[in-house]
Short mmCIF file of C-alpha atoms in Angstrom, two decimals:
data_model
loop_
_atom_site.label_atom_id
_atom_site.label_comp_id
_atom_site.label_asym_id
_atom_site.label_seq_id
_atom_site.Cartn_x
_atom_site.Cartn_y
_atom_site.Cartn_z
CA MET A 1 1.64 -84.71 -19.48
CA LEU A 2 5.13 -83.52 -20.27
CA LYS A 3 7.95 -85.82 -19.21
CA LEU A 4 10.34 -83.78 -17.10
CA THR A 5 13.40 -84.90 -15.22
CA ALA A 6 13.46 -84.50 -11.45
CA ARG A 7 15.77 -81.49 -11.80
CA GLN A 8 13.52 -79.88 -14.41
CA GLU A 9 10.51 -80.39 -12.14
CA GLN A 10 12.49 -78.75 -9.34
CA ILE A 11 13.32 -75.71 -11.47
CA LEU A 12 9.78 -75.42 -12.78
CA ASN A 13 8.44 -75.43 -9.21
CA LEU A 14 11.04 -72.83 -8.23
CA ILE A 15 9.81 -70.59 -11.06
CA LYS A 16 6.17 -71.07 -10.01
CA ASP A 17 6.96 -70.26 -6.38
CA ALA A 18 8.94 -67.14 -7.30
CA ILE A 19 6.11 -65.81 -9.47
CA ALA A 20 3.51 -66.58 -6.80
CA ASN A 21 5.53 -64.93 -4.02
CA THR A 22 7.10 -61.92 -5.74
CA GLY A 23 5.37 -61.48 -9.09
CA PHE A 24 8.63 -62.16 -10.95
CA PRO A 25 10.30 -65.30 -12.27
CA PRO A 26 13.80 -65.89 -10.85
CA THR A 27 16.99 -64.86 -12.61
CA ARG A 28 19.48 -67.44 -13.85
CA ALA A 29 21.77 -66.45 -10.99
CA GLU A 30 19.01 -66.97 -8.42
CA ILE A 31 18.23 -70.42 -9.83
CA ALA A 32 21.92 -71.33 -9.76
CA THR A 33 22.27 -70.15 -6.15
CA GLU A 34 19.10 -71.89 -4.98
CA LEU A 35 20.06 -75.23 -6.54
CA GLY A 36 23.80 -75.09 -5.87
CA PHE A 37 24.95 -74.82 -9.49
CA ARG A 38 28.50 -73.61 -10.01
CA SER A 39 27.53 -71.26 -12.82
CA VAL A 40 24.50 -69.63 -14.39
CA ASN A 41 25.20 -71.63 -17.55
CA ALA A 42 23.86 -74.75 -15.86
CA ALA A 43 20.64 -72.93 -15.00
CA GLU A 44 20.38 -71.66 -18.57
CA GLU A 45 20.76 -75.20 -19.98
CA HIS A 46 17.91 -76.48 -17.81
CA LEU A 47 15.72 -73.51 -18.77
CA GLN A 48 16.35 -74.15 -22.45
CA ALA A 49 15.41 -77.80 -21.94
CA LEU A 50 12.16 -76.74 -20.24
CA ALA A 51 11.47 -74.39 -23.14
CA ARG A 52 12.05 -77.17 -25.70
CA LYS A 53 9.59 -79.36 -23.83
CA GLY A 54 7.02 -76.57 -23.82
CA ALA A 55 6.85 -76.04 -20.06
CA ILE A 56 8.04 -72.42 -20.29
CA GLN A 57 8.65 -69.70 -22.83
CA ILE A 58 11.82 -67.62 -22.79
CA THR A 59 11.40 -64.12 -24.18
CA PRO A 60 14.58 -62.55 -25.60
CA GLY A 61 15.28 -58.97 -24.55
CA ILE A 62 13.13 -59.14 -21.42
CA SER A 63 14.74 -59.18 -18.00
CA ARG A 64 13.50 -62.25 -16.11
CA GLY A 65 11.77 -63.15 -19.37
CA ILE A 66 10.50 -66.57 -18.31
CA ARG A 67 6.84 -67.28 -18.90
CA LEU A 68 4.97 -70.34 -17.67
CA ARG A 69 3.03 -72.05 -20.45
CA ASP A 70 -0.65 -72.57 -19.77
CA ILE A 71 -2.26 -76.00 -19.89
CA CYS A 72 -3.79 -75.37 -23.31
CA ASP A 73 -0.42 -74.40 -24.78
CA MET A 74 1.24 -77.51 -23.36
CA HIS A 75 -1.56 -79.80 -24.54
CA ASN A 76 -1.38 -78.39 -28.05
CA GLN A 77 2.37 -78.93 -28.24
CA GLU A 78 2.10 -82.53 -27.03
CA GLN A 79 -0.66 -83.33 -29.50
CA SER A 80 1.17 -81.70 -32.41
CA GLN A 81 4.07 -84.07 -31.86
CA HIS A 82 1.81 -86.99 -32.83
CA GLY A 83 0.83 -86.78 -36.49
CA ASP A 84 -2.35 -88.85 -36.20
CA GLU A 85 -3.64 -86.73 -33.33
CA VAL A 86 -3.30 -83.27 -34.85
CA GLN A 87 -7.07 -83.06 -35.33
CA MET A 88 -7.46 -83.05 -31.54
CA LEU A 89 -5.74 -79.69 -31.12
CA VAL A 90 -7.60 -77.15 -29.02
CA PRO A 91 -8.04 -73.82 -30.86
CA HIS A 92 -5.71 -71.19 -29.42
CA ALA A 93 -6.79 -67.58 -29.79
CA VAL A 94 -4.33 -64.84 -30.68
CA PRO A 95 -3.73 -62.87 -27.48
CA VAL A 96 -5.21 -59.37 -27.33
CA GLN A 97 -2.54 -56.72 -26.87
CA LEU A 98 -2.64 -54.61 -23.73
CA SER A 99 -2.52 -50.84 -24.07
CA LEU A 100 -0.42 -49.56 -21.17
CA PRO A 101 0.42 -45.94 -20.31
CA LEU A 102 4.08 -45.21 -19.58
CA VAL A 103 4.57 -43.06 -16.48
CA GLY A 104 7.67 -40.87 -16.37
CA ARG A 105 8.44 -38.22 -13.78
CA VAL A 106 5.70 -37.91 -11.16
CA ALA A 107 4.80 -34.51 -9.74
CA ALA A 108 4.40 -34.27 -5.99
CA GLY A 109 0.86 -34.57 -4.69
CA SER A 110 -0.79 -35.67 -7.94
CA PRO A 111 -2.09 -39.14 -8.91
CA ILE A 112 0.51 -41.36 -10.55
CA LEU A 113 -1.75 -41.86 -13.59
CA ALA A 114 -2.47 -38.16 -14.07
CA MET A 115 -2.33 -37.19 -17.76
CA GLU A 116 0.70 -34.94 -17.27
CA HIS A 117 2.75 -37.98 -16.15
CA ILE A 118 1.99 -40.12 -19.23
CA GLU A 119 4.91 -40.06 -21.68
CA ALA A 120 3.65 -42.67 -24.15
CA THR A 121 1.38 -45.67 -24.61
CA TYR A 122 2.72 -49.17 -25.36
CA GLN A 123 0.96 -52.14 -26.94
CA VAL A 124 2.29 -55.29 -25.21
CA ASP A 125 1.61 -59.00 -24.96
CA PRO A 126 -0.23 -59.68 -21.66
CA GLY A 127 1.48 -63.07 -21.45
CA LEU A 128 4.73 -61.35 -20.49
CA PHE A 129 3.40 -60.58 -17.02
CA SER A 130 2.49 -62.61 -13.95
CA SER A 131 -0.85 -60.74 -13.79
CA LYS A 132 -2.46 -57.94 -15.78
CA PRO A 133 -0.66 -54.63 -15.17
CA ASP A 134 -2.29 -51.20 -15.18
CA PHE A 135 0.67 -49.09 -16.22
CA LEU A 136 4.39 -49.03 -16.98
CA LEU A 137 6.81 -47.01 -14.85
CA LYS A 138 10.19 -45.87 -16.13
CA VAL A 139 12.79 -47.00 -13.58
CA ARG A 140 15.30 -44.39 -12.45
CA GLY A 141 18.47 -45.37 -10.61
CA MET A 142 20.15 -48.66 -9.74
CA SER A 143 18.81 -49.39 -6.25
CA MET A 144 17.15 -52.62 -7.50
CA ARG A 145 20.08 -53.77 -9.65
CA ASP A 146 20.47 -57.18 -7.99
CA ALA A 147 16.80 -57.96 -8.63
CA GLY A 148 17.46 -57.44 -12.35
CA ILE A 149 15.72 -54.04 -12.41
CA LEU A 150 17.96 -51.43 -14.02
CA ASP A 151 17.92 -47.73 -14.76
CA GLY A 152 15.75 -47.09 -17.83
CA ASP A 153 13.76 -50.34 -17.57
CA LEU A 154 9.98 -50.23 -17.86
CA LEU A 155 8.39 -51.81 -14.80
CA ALA A 156 4.90 -53.26 -15.26
CA VAL A 157 2.77 -52.27 -12.27
CA LYS A 158 -0.62 -53.48 -11.08
CA LYS A 159 -2.71 -51.22 -8.85
CA VAL A 160 -3.44 -53.09 -5.59
CA GLU A 161 -4.71 -52.31 -2.11
CA SER A 162 -2.24 -54.52 -0.24
CA VAL A 163 0.95 -56.52 -0.79
CA LYS A 164 2.89 -59.33 0.88
CA ASN A 165 6.33 -59.26 2.46
CA GLY A 166 9.02 -59.89 -0.14
CA GLN A 167 7.10 -58.47 -3.08
CA ILE A 168 8.51 -55.66 -5.19
CA ILE A 169 6.35 -52.56 -5.06
CA VAL A 170 6.08 -49.01 -6.28
CA ALA A 171 5.66 -46.64 -3.33
CA ARG A 172 5.23 -42.90 -2.96
CA LEU A 173 7.27 -41.27 -0.23
CA GLY A 174 6.41 -37.63 0.01
CA ASP A 175 7.64 -36.08 -3.23
CA ASP A 176 9.32 -39.24 -4.52
CA VAL A 177 8.17 -42.45 -6.20
CA THR A 178 10.42 -45.43 -5.56
CA VAL A 179 10.70 -49.13 -6.47
CA LYS A 180 11.70 -51.37 -3.56
CA ARG A 181 11.09 -54.75 -1.96
CA TYR A 182 8.39 -54.55 0.73
CA ARG A 183 8.65 -55.80 4.28
CA LYS A 184 6.30 -54.99 7.13
CA THR A 185 7.08 -55.82 10.75
CA GLY A 186 4.56 -54.66 13.33
CA ALA A 187 4.00 -50.93 12.87
CA MET A 188 7.11 -50.49 10.71
CA ILE A 189 7.42 -50.74 6.94
CA GLU A 190 10.83 -51.30 5.37
CA LEU A 191 11.48 -50.57 1.71
CA LEU A 192 14.49 -52.69 0.85
CA PRO A 193 16.90 -52.02 -2.02
CA GLU A 194 18.55 -54.81 -4.00
CA ASN A 195 21.93 -53.11 -4.13
CA PRO A 196 24.36 -52.90 -1.19
CA ASP A 197 25.23 -49.31 -2.14
CA PHE A 198 21.75 -48.22 -1.01
CA THR A 199 20.24 -48.28 2.47
CA PRO A 200 16.73 -49.46 3.42
CA ILE A 201 14.00 -46.89 3.91
CA LYS A 202 11.90 -47.19 7.06
CA VAL A 203 8.50 -45.62 7.60
CA LYS A 204 5.72 -46.18 10.11
CA THR A 205 2.45 -47.65 8.90
CA ASP A 206 0.59 -44.50 9.96
CA ASP A 207 3.01 -42.18 8.13
CA ASP A 208 0.96 -40.09 5.70
CA SER A 209 4.00 -39.59 3.46
CA PHE A 210 3.85 -43.27 2.43
CA ALA A 211 1.40 -44.57 -0.18
CA LEU A 212 1.32 -47.88 -2.03
CA GLU A 213 1.09 -47.17 -5.76
CA GLY A 214 1.17 -50.76 -7.00
CA LEU A 215 2.77 -54.19 -7.28
CA ALA A 216 5.49 -54.98 -9.80
CA VAL A 217 4.33 -57.81 -12.08
CA GLY A 218 6.89 -57.75 -14.87
CA LEU A 219 9.66 -55.88 -16.66
CA LEU A 220 10.41 -54.66 -20.17
CA ARG A 221 13.88 -53.71 -21.34
CA SER A 222 15.15 -52.17 -24.54
CA TRP A 223 18.43 -53.58 -25.78
CA THR A 224 18.94 -50.84 -28.38
#
């Protein structure tokens, strides 16, 4: 097994918990806040150390671009560091690219994956996401800024029947499609922004104007 320091183990567990609970790895700022670091640079140094040891992969140009390495990946890296054990490497298949439709503006009353909503199709590495997405949604607005989701980003979305409190979802509200953090209390659903300039949206669970379109499982961002 990889030899990690106590702090590295702590950060790795924090990443695992964040992905399990919200579908997203934490930002550097969230790691720094959670562990009491004075700056995000300290979090970045620990992440780079984890990447060098093969525990995670850091993808440039991807917001929250931290990927947990699977057991096979980690085993292969450990074995490759010992010259006389290279023959024990487990074969690692090239990942099959996902073909994901990009959803733009959504017309009122029609399915989110209707052909008229599809602007393009992207071929992407499935390893970028916490679970397999069904489509990409172009983010509009800055209501989720503090969660690292910005205007123009491509949000990877998985179609689901239900979600947990704290997860980031895509919801339909009447004529609008919105990205928010989900919280349900009793018969009330709150759609929470991650920007103090925006107010939460509240709907009742029996409100026909509300529909769950999917769970956010990753993010793509163009730096050009």
